[in-house]
C-alpha positions as a printed Julia matrix, in Angstrom:
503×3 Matrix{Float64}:
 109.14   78.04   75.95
 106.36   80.72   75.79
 102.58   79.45   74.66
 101.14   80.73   71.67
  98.03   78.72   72.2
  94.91   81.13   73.14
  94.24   81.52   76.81
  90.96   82.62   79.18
  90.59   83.62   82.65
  88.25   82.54   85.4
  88.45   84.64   88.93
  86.78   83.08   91.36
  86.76   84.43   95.0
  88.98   82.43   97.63
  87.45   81.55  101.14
  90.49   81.81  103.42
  91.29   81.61  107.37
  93.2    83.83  109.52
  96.56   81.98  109.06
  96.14   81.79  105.13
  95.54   85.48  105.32
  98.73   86.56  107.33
 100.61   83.96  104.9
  99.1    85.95  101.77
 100.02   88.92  103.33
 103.16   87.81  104.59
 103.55   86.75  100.9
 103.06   89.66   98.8
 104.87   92.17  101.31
 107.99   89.82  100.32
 106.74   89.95   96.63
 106.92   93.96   96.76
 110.41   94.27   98.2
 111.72   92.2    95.6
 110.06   94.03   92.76
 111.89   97.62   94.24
 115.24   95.14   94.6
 115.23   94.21   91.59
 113.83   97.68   90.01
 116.85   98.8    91.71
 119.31   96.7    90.56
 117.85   97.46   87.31
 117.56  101.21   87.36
 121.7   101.23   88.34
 122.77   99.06   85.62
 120.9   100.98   83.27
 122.29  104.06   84.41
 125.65  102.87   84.65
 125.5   101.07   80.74
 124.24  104.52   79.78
 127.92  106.19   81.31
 130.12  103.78   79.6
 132.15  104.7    77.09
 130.69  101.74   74.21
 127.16  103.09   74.9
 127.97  107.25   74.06
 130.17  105.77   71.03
 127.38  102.86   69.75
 124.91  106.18   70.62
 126.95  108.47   67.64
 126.94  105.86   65.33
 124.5   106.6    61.97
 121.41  104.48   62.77
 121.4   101.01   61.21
 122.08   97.42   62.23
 125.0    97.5    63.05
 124.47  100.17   65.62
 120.85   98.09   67.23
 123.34   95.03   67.12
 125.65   96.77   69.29
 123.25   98.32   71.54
 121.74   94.87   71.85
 124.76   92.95   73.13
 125.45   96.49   75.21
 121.84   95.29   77.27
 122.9    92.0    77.28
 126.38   92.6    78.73
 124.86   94.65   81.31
 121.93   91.9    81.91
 119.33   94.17   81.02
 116.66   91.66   79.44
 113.85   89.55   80.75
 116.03   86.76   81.39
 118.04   88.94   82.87
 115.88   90.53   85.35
 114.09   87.46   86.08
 117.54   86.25   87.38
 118.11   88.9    89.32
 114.52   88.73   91.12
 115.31   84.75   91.79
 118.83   85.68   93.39
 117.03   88.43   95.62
 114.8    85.89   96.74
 117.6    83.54   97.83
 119.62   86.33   99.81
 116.62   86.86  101.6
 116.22   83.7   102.92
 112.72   83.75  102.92
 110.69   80.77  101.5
 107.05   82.59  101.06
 107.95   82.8    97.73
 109.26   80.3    95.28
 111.35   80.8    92.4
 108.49   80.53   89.64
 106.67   83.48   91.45
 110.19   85.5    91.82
 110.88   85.18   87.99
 107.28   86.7    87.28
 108.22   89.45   89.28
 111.2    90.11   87.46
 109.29   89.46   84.18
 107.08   92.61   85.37
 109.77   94.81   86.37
 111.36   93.94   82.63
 107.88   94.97   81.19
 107.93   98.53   82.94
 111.81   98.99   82.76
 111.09   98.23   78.3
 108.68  101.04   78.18
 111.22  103.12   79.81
 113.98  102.13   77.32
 112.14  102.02   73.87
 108.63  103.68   73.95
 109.47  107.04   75.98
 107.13  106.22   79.13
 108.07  107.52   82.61
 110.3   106.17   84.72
 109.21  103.49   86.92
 108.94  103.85   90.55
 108.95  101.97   93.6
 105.91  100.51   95.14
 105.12  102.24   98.82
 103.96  100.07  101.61
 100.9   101.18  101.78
 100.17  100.92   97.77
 101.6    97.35   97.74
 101.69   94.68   95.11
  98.42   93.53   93.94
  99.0    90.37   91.84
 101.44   87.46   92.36
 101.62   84.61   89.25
 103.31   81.56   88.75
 104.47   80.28   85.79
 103.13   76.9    85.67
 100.5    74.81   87.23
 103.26   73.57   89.37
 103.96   76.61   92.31
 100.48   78.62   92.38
  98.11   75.12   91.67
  94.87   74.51   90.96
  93.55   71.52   92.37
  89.72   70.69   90.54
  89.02   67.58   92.54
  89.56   69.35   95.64
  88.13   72.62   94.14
  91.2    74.49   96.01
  94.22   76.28   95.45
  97.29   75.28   96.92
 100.34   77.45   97.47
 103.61   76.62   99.85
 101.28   74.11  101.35
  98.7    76.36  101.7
  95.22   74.69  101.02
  92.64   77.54   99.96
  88.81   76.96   99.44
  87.72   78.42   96.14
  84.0    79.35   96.36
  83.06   78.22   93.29
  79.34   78.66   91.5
  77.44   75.95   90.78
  77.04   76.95   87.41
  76.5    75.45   83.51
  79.06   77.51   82.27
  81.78   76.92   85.1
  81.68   73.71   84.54
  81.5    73.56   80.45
  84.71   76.45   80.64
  86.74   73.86   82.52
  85.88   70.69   80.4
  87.88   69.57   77.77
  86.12   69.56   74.27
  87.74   66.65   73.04
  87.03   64.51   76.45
  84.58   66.31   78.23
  85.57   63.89   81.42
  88.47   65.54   81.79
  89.66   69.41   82.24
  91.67   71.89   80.36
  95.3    72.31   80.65
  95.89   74.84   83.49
  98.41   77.24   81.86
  99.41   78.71   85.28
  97.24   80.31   88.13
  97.64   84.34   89.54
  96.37   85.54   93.42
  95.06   89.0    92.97
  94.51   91.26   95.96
  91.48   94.28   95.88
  90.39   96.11   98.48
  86.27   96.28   98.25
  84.68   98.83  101.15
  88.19   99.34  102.87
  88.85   95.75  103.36
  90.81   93.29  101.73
  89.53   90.64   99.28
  91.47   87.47   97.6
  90.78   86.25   94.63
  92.07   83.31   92.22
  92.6    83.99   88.37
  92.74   80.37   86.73
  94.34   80.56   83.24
  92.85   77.94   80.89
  93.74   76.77   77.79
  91.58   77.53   74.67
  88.5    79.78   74.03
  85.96   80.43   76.57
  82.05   78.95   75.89
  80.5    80.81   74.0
  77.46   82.92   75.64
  76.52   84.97   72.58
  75.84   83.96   68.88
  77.88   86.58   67.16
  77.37   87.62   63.21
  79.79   86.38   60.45
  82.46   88.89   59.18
  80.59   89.64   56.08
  77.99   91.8    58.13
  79.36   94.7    57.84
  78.53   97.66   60.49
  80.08  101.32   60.41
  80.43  103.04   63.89
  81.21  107.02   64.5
  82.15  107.17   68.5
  81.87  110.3    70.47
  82.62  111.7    73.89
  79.16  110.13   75.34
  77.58  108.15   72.92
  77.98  106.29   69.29
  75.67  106.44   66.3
  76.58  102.86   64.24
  75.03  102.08   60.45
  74.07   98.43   59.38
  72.23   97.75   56.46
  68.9    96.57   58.51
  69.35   98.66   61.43
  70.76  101.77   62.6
  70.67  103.91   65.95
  72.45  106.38   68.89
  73.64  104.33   71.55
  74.82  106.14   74.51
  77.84  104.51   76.5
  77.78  103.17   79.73
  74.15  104.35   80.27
  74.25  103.09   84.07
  77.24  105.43   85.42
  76.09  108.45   87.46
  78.99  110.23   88.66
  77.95  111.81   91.41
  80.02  114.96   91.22
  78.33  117.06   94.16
  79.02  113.25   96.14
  82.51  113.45   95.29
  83.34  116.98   95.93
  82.15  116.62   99.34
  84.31  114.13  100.38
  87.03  115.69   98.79
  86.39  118.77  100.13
  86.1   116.63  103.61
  89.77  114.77  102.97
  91.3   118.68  102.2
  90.13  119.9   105.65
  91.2   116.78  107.57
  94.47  117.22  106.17
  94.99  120.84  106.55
  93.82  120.54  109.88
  96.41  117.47  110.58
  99.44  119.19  109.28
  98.66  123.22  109.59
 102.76  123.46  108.95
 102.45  121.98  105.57
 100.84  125.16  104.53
 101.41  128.93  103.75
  99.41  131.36  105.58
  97.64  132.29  102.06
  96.66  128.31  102.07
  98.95  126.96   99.59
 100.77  124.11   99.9
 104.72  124.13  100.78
 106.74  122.35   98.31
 108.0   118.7    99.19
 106.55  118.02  102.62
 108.27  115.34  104.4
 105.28  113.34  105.96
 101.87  113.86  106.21
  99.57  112.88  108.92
  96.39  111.12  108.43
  93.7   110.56  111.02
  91.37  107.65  111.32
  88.44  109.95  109.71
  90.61  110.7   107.12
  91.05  107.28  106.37
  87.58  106.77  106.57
  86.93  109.52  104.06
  89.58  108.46  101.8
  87.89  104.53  101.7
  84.5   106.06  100.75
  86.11  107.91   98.19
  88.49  104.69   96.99
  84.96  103.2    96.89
  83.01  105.08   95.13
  85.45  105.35   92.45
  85.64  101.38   92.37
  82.12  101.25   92.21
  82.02  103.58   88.62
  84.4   101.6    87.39
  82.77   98.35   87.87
  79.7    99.59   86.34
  81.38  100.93   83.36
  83.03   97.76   82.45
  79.95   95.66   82.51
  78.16   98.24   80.35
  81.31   98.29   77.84
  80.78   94.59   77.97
  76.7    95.04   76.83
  77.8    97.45   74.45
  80.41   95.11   72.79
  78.08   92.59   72.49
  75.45   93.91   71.0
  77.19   95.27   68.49
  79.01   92.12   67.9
  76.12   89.8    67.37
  74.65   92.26   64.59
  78.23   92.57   62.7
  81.52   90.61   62.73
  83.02   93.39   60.77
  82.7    96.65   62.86
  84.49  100.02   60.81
  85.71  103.0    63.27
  86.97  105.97   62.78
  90.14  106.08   64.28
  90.61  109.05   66.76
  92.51  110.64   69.27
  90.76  110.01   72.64
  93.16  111.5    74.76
  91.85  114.72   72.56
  88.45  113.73   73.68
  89.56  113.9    77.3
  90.99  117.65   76.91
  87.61  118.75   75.12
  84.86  116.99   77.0
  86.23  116.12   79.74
  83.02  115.19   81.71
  81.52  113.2    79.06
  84.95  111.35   78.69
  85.63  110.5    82.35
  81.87  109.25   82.59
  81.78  107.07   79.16
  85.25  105.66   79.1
  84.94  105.66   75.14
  89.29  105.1    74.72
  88.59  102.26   77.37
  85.41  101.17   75.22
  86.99  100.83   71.72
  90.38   98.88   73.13
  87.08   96.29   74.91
  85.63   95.97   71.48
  88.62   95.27   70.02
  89.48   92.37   72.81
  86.02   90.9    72.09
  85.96   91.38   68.45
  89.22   88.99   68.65
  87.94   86.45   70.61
  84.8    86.09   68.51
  86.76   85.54   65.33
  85.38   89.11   64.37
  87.29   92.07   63.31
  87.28   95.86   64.17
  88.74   98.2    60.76
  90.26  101.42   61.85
  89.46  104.0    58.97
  91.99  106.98   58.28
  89.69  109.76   59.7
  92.01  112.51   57.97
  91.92  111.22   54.47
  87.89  110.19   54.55
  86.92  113.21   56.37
  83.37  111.39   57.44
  81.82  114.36   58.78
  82.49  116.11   56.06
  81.7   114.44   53.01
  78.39  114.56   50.76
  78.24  111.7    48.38
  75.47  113.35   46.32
  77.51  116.31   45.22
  81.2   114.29   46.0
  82.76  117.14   47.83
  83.91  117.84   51.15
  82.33  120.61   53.95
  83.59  121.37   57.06
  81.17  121.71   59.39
  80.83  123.0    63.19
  80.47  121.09   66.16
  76.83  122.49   66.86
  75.38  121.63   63.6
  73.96  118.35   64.31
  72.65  117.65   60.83
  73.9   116.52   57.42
  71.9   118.32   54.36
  71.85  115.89   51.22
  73.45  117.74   48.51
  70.88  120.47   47.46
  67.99  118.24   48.01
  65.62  118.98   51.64
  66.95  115.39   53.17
  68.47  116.1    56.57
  70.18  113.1    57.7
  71.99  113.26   61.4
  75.43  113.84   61.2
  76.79  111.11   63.56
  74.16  108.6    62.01
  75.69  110.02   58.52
  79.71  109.1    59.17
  78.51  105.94   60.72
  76.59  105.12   56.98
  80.01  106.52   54.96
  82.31  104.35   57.81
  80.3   101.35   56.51
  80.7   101.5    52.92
  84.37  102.51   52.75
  86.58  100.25   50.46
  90.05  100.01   50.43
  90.86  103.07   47.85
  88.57  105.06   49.5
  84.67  106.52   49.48
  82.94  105.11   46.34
  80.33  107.46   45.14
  78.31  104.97   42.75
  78.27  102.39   45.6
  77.03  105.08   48.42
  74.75  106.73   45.84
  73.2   103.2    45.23
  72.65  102.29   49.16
  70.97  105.29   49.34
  67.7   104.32   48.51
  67.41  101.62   51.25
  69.39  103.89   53.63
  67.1   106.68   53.75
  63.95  104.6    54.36
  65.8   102.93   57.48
  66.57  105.91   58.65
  63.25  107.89   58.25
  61.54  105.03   60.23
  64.25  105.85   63.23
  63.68  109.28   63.26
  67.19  110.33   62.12
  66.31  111.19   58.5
  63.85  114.32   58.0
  62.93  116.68   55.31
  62.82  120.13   55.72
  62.78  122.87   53.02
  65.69  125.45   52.5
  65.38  129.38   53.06
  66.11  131.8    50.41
  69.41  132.27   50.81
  69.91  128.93   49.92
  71.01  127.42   53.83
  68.98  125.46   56.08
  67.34  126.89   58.38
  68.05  126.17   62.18
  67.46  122.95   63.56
  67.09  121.75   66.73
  69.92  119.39   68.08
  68.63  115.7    68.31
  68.13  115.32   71.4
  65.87  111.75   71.77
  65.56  109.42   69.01
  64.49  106.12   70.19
  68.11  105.2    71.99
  68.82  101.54   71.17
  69.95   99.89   74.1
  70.98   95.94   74.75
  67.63   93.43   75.65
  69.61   92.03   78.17
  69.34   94.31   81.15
  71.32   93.18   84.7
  70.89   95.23   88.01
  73.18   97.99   88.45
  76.22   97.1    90.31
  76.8   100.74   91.88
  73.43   99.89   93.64
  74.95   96.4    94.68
  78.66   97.63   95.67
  77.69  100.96   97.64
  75.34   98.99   99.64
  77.05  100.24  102.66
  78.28  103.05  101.27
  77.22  107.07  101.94
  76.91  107.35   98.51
  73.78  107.09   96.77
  73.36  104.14   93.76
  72.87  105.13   90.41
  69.56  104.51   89.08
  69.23  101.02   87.25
């Protein structure tokens, strides 16, 4: 029976020999043939359920439930369900014959080839595809304690008979995340354990994810829900409203793409390749359509793992500055209220500034940590508040342009920054809506918080009654987390081509 209980990770690194790593390899090879068996298996039955003659006549039938009844048992009939699927993965693994596998870690693969195979069904994803031998499978769970275990006495995992060193730190908070809090002389129940595979610098890295039950120890003192914060993201940075404080804050500070770094090697990878397979292209240099193989030379491969790592390296450093982020805003407000936007939009319109902050990846982080806090994060209806638009001294609504950076107070000379503006409106939203007496009433506090930041001026208007031009704000002191770690791009590309961003 599935676990509601709430569950944390650990990775630690695993120390293994040559044998354990042509048995992991050995391992997950068989791991990735039976996800494209059973993927397969899957992909026919679903095609051949969608042929039959119930399926077209449960498919013309007016929707109701009678009609998802039928199409339920239809899935059924054809085995089409997790319990399906994991079946079919298990009987795979016995025609093979093969024992690096055992039937916990089958049914997980099956469980993952239901999850893709669902999104194809119900949601309108793509359809899922095979996994190539050189792409592999990158993850292989158990699901107990029992197949994939975790032995804490001999600080090892053990798998098939497999005994693997876990190079574990000797840390406060390893130890306090794996003691019980009832009877600290003992250790959490071990949900069930996962071996992840990453390549770091072109070579190949094991890990072990240790899934515990209960809440992780807490590292931060976060804020009670009834601090209240308002946040306005955008496609580099966030401007966020509390009551005592208020700020710009850009995201993931740390990341330096590199672009001139990157377009050389890719403009190194092109010529390797054109120069590998010159029949692969027209004489005007395009590309002919559906090549059959392409050769790749030990420089491109080279190439190609710089690349691989330089990407790697952006993304680490993102994460850990989403995770700064998070929890700074977390430990000044357990109720955070966010606009709610489109951020594939934001990757169409800035596409630089997206790609660099990650602000789609940022908001689903904050919502993850919110959640584990006990906090909350309020999604706010951003086309019936209009926050950018609305003046609570006059109550109405003006659309305004990108480039105008500031918000004028009604007809007063108060320039208040516009970002800084929706992030004060985001915080005092009820349930029904703006409320004009309550906004007009924080006002007085508001604008001498502000003025001390720098994002609240006064400036007179001209005679035709509109501001005149203002400069965009470019550097108001930019609040940034006390806690400062070095960078990890300048860690990771250690021997890399690449040069570090700056810490």
């Amino acid at each position: 029976m599935k676990s509601n209980t709430p569950t944390f990770v650990i990775e630690l690194p695993l120390c293994v020999n040559d044998q354990q790593n042509r048995f992991l390899t050995q391992a997950f090879e068989l791991g990735r043939t039976l996800y494209n068996a059973t993927l397969g298996s899957a992909l026919g039955r679903l095609q051949r359920m969608r042929e039959s003659l119930p399926w077209r006549q449960t498919r013309s039938m007016p929707q109701g439930k009678e009609r998802s009844k039928r199409f339920s048992d239809l899935q059924k009939a054809y085995g089409l369900t997790e319990n399906g699927l994991r079946t079919i993965a298990n009987n795979h693994r016995k025609a093979s014959g093969r024992n690096d596998i055992g039937a916990h870690e089958a049914q997980c693969v099956g469980r993952t080839v239901w999850r893709a195979l669902e999104r194809y069904m119900f949601l309108g994803a793509g359809k899922p595809r095979f996994k190539s031998y050189r792409q592999g499978l990158n993850s292989i769970e158990g699901t107990d304690n029992r197949e994939i275990m975790f032995k804490p006495d001999r600080q090892s995992i053990v798998w098939r008979k497999q005994v693997m060193k876990l190079m574990i730190p000797d840390t406060s908070y390893f130890k306090e995340a794996l003691a019980d809090p009832i009877e600290p002389t003992q250790t959490k129940r071990i949900k069930y354990c996962r071996i992840v595979r990453r390549t770091l610098n072109g070579k190949k890295r094991w890990f072990a994810q240790i899934c515990l039950e209960g809440m992780p120890p807490v590292r931060k003192i976060y804020a009670p829900k009834s601090e209240v914060m308002g946040i306005d993201p955008g496609p580099s940075g966030l401007a966020y409203f509390h009551p005592q404080k208020a700020g710009l804050v850009r995201v993931a500070p740390n990341v330096d793409m590199q672009e001139k770094a990157i377009r050389r090697l890719q403009c190194k990878i092109d010529r390797s390749r054109r120069a590998n397979n010159p029949d692969h292209f027209n004489a005007d240099g395009t590309a002919k359509p559906s090549p059959t193989s392409w050769k790749i030379s030990r420089r491109m491969e080279k190439l190609q793992v710089k690349l691989a790592e330089h990407h790697r390296c952006l993304a680490a450093t993102r994460k850990r500055d989403h995770g700064e982020l998070a929890n700074f805003l977390l430990q000044r407000a357990g109720t955070i209220k966010i606009e709610k936007n489109s951020y594939r939009s934001y990757q169409r319109n800035f596409g630089k500034s997206t790609t660099r902050t990650g602000m789609g990846t940022f908001v689903s982080h904050l919502k993850r940590s919110a959640e584990r806090a006990n906090s909350q994060v309020i999604e706010l209806n951003a086309y019936e508040l209009k926050l950018s638009q609305y003046d609570p001294a006059t109550d109405t609504y003006r659309k305004k342009a990108l480039k105008e950076r500031w918000h004028r107070w009604g007809e007063t000379d108060i320039l208040v920054q516009r970002d800084v503006m929706s992030a004060f409106l985001a915080c005092h939203v009820t349930e029904k809506g703006h409320d004009r007496t309550r906004l007009l009433n924080e006002w007085a506090t508001a604008e001498a918080l502000l003025s001390d930041s720098g994002l609240c001026r006064h400036e007179l208007r001209n005679d035709q009654g509109t501001s005149k031009e203002v400069p965009r704000l470019t550097s108001p002191e930019v609040e940034k987390p006390k806690e400062r770690v070095r960078s990890l791009s300048r860690t990771l590309c250690a021997k890399s081509d690449v040069k570090p961003s700056a810490a």
